[in-house]
Structure formats: C-alpha cells, structure tokens
Coordinates of C-alpha atoms in Angstrom, one line a residue:
X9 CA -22.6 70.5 17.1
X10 CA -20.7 67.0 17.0
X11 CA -22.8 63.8 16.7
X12 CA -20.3 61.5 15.2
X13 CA -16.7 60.5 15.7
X14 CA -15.1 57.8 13.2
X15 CA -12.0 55.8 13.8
X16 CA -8.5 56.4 11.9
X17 CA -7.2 53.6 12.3
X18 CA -3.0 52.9 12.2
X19 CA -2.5 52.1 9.1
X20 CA -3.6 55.3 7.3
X21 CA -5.2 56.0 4.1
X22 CA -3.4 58.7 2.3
X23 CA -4.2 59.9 -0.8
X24 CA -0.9 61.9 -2.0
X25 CA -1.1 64.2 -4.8
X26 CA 1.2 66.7 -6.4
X27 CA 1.0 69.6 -9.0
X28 CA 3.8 69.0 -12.2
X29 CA 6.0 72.2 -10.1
X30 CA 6.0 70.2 -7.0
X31 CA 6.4 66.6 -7.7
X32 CA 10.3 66.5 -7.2
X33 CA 9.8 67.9 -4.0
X34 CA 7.1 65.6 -3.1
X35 CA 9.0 62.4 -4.5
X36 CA 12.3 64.0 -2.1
X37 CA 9.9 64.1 0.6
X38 CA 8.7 60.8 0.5
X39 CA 12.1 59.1 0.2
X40 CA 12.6 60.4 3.5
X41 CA 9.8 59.4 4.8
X42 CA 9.7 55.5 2.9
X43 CA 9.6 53.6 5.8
X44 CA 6.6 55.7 7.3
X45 CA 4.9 55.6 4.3
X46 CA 5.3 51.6 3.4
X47 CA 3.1 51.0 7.1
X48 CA 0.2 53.1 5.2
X49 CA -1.7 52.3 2.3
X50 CA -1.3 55.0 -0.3
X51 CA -3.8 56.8 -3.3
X52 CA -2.0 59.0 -5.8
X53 CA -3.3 61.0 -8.6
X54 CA -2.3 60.4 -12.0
X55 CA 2.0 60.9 -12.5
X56 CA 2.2 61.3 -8.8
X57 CA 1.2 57.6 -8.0
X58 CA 3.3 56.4 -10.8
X59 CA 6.4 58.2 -9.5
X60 CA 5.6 57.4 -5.8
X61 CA 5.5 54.0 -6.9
X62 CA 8.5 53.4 -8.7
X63 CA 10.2 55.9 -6.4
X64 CA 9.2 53.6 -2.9
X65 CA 9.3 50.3 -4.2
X66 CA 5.6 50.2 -2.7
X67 CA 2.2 49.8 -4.1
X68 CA 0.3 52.9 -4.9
X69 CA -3.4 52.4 -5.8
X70 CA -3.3 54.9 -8.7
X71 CA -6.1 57.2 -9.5
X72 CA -6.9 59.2 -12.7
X73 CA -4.8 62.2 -13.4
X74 CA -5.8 66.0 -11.7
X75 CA -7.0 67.6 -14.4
X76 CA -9.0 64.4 -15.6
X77 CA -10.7 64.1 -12.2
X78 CA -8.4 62.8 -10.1
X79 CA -9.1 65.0 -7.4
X80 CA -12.2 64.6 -7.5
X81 CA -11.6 60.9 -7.3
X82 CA -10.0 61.9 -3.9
X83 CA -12.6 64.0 -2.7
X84 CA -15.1 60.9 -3.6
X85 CA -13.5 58.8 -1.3
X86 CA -13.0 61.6 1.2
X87 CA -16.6 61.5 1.4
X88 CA -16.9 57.8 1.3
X89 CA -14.5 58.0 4.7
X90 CA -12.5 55.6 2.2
X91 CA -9.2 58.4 3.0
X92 CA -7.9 59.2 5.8
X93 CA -5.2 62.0 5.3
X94 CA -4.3 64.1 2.1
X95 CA -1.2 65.1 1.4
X96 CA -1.3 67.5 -1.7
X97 CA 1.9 69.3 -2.2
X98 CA 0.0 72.5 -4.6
X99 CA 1.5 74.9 -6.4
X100 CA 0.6 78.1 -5.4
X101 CA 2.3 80.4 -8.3
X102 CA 0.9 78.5 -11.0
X103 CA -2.8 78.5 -12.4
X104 CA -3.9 75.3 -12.4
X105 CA -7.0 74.2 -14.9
X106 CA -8.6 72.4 -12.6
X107 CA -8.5 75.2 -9.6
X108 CA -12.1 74.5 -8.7
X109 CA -11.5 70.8 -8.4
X110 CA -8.5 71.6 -6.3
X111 CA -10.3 74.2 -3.8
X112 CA -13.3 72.0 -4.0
X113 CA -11.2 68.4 -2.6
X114 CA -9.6 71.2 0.0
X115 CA -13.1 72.1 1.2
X116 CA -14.1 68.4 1.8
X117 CA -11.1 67.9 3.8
X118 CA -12.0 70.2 6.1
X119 CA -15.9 69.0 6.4
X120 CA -15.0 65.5 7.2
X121 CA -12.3 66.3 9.5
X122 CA -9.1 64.7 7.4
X123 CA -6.0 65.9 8.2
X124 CA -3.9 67.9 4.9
X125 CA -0.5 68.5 4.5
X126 CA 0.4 71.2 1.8
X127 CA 3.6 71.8 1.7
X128 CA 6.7 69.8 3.4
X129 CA 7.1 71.7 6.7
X130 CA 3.2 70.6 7.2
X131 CA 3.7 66.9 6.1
X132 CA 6.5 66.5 8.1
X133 CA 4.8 68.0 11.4
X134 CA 1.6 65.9 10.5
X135 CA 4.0 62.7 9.6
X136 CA 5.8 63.3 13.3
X137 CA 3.0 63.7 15.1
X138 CA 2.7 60.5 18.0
X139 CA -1.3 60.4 15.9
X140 CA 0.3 58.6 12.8
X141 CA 1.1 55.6 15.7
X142 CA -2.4 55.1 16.7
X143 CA -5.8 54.6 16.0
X144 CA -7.2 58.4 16.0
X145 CA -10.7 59.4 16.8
X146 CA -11.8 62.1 14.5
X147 CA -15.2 63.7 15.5
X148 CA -17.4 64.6 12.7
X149 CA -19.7 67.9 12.9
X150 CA -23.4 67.8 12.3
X151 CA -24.8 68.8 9.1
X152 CA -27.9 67.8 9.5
X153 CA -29.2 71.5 10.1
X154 CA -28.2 71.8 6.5
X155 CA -29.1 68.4 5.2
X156 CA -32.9 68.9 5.8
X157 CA -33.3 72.4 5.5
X158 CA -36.1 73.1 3.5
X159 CA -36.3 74.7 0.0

C-alpha cells in the first residue's frame, strides 16, 4: 500500500558513481550532458567526484571512495531522502570487493523509489525524460507491516 509521496524537486540530487572500468565512459557521458548536470547539485564517490569535478568545471560534493564506504555513504543519504536519483555506471564483468555494498545501495533505490541509471542508454532516457524539468512526486510504499512486526 502507498501512504506517502515526497517531492523531487527541480534541481535534483544526484549522486553519481562509477566503477575504475566505467569511469571514462561515465566522464564522456557527462560532458554531454554538462549543461543538464550544472542545473543539479551533484554527490560522487571517491575518484568519480574528483574527475566529475575537474571534468565539468562544477562543484561535486565528494564522498569517500566505493570500496571505503562510499556507497554506503549514498545509500545513507538515500535513506535520509537527502538523494534524489543515482546514476551508477557498474561494471558488470568485473568482481567488485565491495559487491554487497553495491547490491545493498541498489536495493535501497528501489525501496525509496529513486530513479537509477546504470549504464548510458538508461541515463540518457532518465536525463531526457520531461521529469528532470519539474518538481516530481514520488509515492513512497508502506513498510510499516514490516516495521512493527513482531519478533
């Protein structure tokens, strides 16, 4: 059941993040999209933010890296409704150490509704989309079936 909605507002939130395979691709990506981008307020993980940053030209609050719990810096502020849209460009042939952190930042993405771009064909569809113009009303399911379930 949905009981809550939240506001995302215009100027997005967006943590970006990239695994070492996938950061050129990532830093391409968001030189196309620079002027979108410098309307949002951006979150990277570790090398990411520091590339996005001197890549754009534009402020990138920088978190700590991946492996040393940047992503689960993200999925902090996920929680905290403190981001608004990932955009984690993952490598899917290469083991990552941090795998649970990775699945686990995923998985809170999809319980408080944030929208996730993985690869480029999704961030450009998501970075398209008339919704990054506008405030967005996200509705938020109920958990609190599972919140005060009893032990």
């Amino acid at each position: 059941m949905i009981v809550d909605s939240r506001t995302i507002p215009v100027r997005k939130r967006i943590a970006i993040v990239a695994h070492d395979n996938r950061k050129p691709e990532l830093l391409d990506w968001a030189w196309e999209n620079r002027e979108l981008l410098a309307k949002n307020e951006l979150y990277g993980t570790g090398t990411t933010g520091k590339l996005l940053e001197e890549k754009l030209g534009q402020t990138v609050h920088r978190l700590l890296s991946g492996p040393l719990g940047g992503d689960q810096q993200v999925g902090g502020m996920i929680a905290e409704e403190k981001i608004d849209m990932l955009v984690f460009f993952w490598d899917p042939m290469s083991a990552q150490p941090h795998d649970p952190d990775v699945k686990a930042l995923l998985r809170l993405c999809v319980v408080w509704n944030i929208p996730v771009a993985s690869n480029r064909a999704s961030a450009d569809f998501l970075f398209t989309s008339p919704l990054m113009h506008e405030d967005y009303t996200a509705v938020q399911i109920d958990y609190s079936t599972y919140l005060n379930r009893k032990f």
